[in-house]
PDB file of C-alpha atoms in Angstrom:
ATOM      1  CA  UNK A   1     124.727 -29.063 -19.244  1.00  0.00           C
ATOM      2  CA  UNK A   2     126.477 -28.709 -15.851  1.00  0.00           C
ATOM      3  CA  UNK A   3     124.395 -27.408 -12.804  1.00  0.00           C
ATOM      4  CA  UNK A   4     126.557 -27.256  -9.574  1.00  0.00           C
ATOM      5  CA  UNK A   5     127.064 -24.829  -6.775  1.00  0.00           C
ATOM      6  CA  UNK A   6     130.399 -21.920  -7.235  1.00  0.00           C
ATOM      7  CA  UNK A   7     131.460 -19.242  -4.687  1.00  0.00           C
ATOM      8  CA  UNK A   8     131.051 -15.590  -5.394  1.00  0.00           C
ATOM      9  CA  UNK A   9     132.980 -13.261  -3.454  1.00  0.00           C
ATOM     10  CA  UNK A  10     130.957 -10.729  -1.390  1.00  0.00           C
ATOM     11  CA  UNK A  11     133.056  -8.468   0.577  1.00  0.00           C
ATOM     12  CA  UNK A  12     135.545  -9.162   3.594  1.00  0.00           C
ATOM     13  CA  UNK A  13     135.876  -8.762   7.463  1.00  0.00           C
ATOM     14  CA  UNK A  14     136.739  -5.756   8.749  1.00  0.00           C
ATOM     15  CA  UNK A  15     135.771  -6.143  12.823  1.00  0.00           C
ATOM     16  CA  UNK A  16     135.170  -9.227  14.958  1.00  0.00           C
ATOM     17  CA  UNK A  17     133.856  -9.234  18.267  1.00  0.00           C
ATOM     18  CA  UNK A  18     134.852 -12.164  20.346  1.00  0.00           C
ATOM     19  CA  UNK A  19     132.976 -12.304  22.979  1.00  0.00           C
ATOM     20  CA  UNK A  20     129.406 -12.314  21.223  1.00  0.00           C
ATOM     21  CA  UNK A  21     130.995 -14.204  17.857  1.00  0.00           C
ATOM     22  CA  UNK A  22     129.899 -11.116  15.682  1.00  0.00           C
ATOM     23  CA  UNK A  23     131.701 -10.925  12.277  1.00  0.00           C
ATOM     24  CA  UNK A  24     131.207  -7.361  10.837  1.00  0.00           C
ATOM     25  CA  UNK A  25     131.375  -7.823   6.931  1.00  0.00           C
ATOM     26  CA  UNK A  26     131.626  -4.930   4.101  1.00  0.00           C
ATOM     27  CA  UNK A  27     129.790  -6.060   1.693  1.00  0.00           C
ATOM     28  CA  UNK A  28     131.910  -4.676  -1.361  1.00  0.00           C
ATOM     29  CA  UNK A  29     131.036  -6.734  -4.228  1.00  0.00           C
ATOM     30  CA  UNK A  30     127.816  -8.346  -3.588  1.00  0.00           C
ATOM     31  CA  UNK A  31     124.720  -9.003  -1.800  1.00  0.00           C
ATOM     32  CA  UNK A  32     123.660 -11.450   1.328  1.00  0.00           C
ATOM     33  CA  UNK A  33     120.659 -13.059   2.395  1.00  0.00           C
ATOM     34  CA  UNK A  34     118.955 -14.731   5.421  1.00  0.00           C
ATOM     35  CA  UNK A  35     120.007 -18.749   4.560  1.00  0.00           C
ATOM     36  CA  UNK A  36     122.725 -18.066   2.320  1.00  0.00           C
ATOM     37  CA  UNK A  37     125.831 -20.750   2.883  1.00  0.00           C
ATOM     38  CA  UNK A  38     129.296 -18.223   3.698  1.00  0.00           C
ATOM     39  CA  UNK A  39     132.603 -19.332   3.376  1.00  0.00           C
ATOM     40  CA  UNK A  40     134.690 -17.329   5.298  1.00  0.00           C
ATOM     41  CA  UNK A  41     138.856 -17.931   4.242  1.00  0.00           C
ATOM     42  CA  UNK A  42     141.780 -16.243   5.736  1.00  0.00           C
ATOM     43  CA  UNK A  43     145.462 -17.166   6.348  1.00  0.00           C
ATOM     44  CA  UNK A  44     144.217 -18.619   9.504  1.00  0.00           C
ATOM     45  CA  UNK A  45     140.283 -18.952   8.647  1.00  0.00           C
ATOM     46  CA  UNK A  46     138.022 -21.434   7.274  1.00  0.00           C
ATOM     47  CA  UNK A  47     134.796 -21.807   7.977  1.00  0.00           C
ATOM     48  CA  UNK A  48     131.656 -22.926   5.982  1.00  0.00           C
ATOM     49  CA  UNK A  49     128.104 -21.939   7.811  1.00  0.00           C
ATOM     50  CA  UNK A  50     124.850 -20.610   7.273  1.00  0.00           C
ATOM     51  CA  UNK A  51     123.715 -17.501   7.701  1.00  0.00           C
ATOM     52  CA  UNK A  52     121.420 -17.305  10.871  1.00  0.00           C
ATOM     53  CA  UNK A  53     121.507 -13.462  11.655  1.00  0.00           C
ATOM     54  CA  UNK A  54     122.378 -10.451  10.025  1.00  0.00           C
ATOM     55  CA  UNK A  55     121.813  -6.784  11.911  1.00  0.00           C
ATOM     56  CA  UNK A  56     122.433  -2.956  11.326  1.00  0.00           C
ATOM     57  CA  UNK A  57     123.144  -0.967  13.822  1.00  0.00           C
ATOM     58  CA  UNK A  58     121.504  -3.771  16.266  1.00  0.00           C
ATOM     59  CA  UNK A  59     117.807  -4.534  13.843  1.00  0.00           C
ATOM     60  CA  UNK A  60     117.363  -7.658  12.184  1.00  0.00           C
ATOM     61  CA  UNK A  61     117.533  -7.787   8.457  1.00  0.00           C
ATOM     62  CA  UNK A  62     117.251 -10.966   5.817  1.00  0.00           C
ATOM     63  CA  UNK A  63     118.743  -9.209   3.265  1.00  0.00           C
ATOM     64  CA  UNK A  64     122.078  -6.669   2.821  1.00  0.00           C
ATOM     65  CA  UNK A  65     122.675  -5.267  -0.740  1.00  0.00           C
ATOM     66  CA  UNK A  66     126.778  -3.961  -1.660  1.00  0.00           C
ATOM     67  CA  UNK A  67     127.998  -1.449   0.035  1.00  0.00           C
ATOM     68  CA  UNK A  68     126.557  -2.146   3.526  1.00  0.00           C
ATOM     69  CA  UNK A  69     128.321  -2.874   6.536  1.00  0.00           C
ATOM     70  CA  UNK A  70     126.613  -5.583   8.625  1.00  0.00           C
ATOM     71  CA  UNK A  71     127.092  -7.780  11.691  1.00  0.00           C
ATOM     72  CA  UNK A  72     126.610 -11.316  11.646  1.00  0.00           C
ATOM     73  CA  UNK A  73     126.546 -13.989  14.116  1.00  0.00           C
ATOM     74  CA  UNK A  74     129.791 -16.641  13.144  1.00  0.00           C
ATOM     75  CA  UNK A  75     130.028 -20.554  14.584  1.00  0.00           C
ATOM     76  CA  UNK A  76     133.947 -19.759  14.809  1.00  0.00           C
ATOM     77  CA  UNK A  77     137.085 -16.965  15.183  1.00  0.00           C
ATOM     78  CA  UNK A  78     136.984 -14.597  12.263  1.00  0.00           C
ATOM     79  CA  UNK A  79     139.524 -12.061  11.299  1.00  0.00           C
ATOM     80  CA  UNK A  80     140.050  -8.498   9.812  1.00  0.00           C
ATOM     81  CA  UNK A  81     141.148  -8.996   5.634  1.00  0.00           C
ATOM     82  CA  UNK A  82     139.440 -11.989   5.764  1.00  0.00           C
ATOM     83  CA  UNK A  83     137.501 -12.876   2.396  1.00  0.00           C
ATOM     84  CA  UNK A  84     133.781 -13.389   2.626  1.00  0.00           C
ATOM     85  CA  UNK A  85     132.005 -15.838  -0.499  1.00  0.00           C
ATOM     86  CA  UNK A  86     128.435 -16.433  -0.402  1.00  0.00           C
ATOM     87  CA  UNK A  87     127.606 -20.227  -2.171  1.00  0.00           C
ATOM     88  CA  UNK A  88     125.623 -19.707  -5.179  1.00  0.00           C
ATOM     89  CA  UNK A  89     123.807 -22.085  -7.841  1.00  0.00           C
ATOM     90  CA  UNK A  90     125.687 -22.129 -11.518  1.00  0.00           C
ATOM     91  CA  UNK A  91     122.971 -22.688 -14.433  1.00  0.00           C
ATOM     92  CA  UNK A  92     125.164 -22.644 -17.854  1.00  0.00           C
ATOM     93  CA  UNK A  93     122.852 -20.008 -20.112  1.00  0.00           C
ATOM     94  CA  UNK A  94     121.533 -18.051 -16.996  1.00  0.00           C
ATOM     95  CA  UNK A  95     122.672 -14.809 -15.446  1.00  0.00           C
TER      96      UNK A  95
END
C-alpha cells in the first residue's frame, strides 16, 4: 500500500493586491482550510506555503467551502489565471 501526499486543484486567482500580499482565490472545485499547504503555479508563479489567513469581506475564517471567493495572505507575487492546489494525504482504499 502506498500512502503519500498528491495535489488537488481548488480554484484559481482572480485578484492580487500588491501592496498588502492578498491573493483573492475562487474556490471552484474544492474546499480550504486554516493550515492547509497551497501550491500556487502560473506561467510566471510558483510558490509552496501554508495557509496563515483566510478572510471574507475583511472576517477571519479557518475554513472556505467551493464556490467562495476569499482573500488570503501570500509569502510572494501572485497572478490572475493562476491555478490554486491545496496538498492533500492519498490513502489507497479511502475516499
Amino acid at each position: 500500500m502506498t500512502v503519500g501526499i498528491g495535489e488537488a486543484f481548488v480554484g484559481r486567482i482572480i485578484h492580487y493586491y500588491p501592496r498588502i500580499n492578498v491573493g483573492i482565490i475562487e474556490l471552484t472545485d474544492g474546499e480550504i482550510n486554516l493550515g492547509d499547504v497551497i501550491h500556487v503555479q502560473g506561467k510566471q508563479t510558483h510558490l509552496v506555503q501554508p495557509v496563515d489567513s483566510i478572510q471574507i469581506d475583511h472576517q477571519n475564517i479557518s475554513h472556505a467551502d467551493k464556490g467562495m471567493r476569499v482573500g488570503i495572505k501570500v509569502n510572494d507575487r501572485v497572478r490572475n489565471h493562476d491555478q490554486v492546489g491545496v496538498a492533500r494525504w492519498i490513502v489507497p482504499g479511502l475516499s
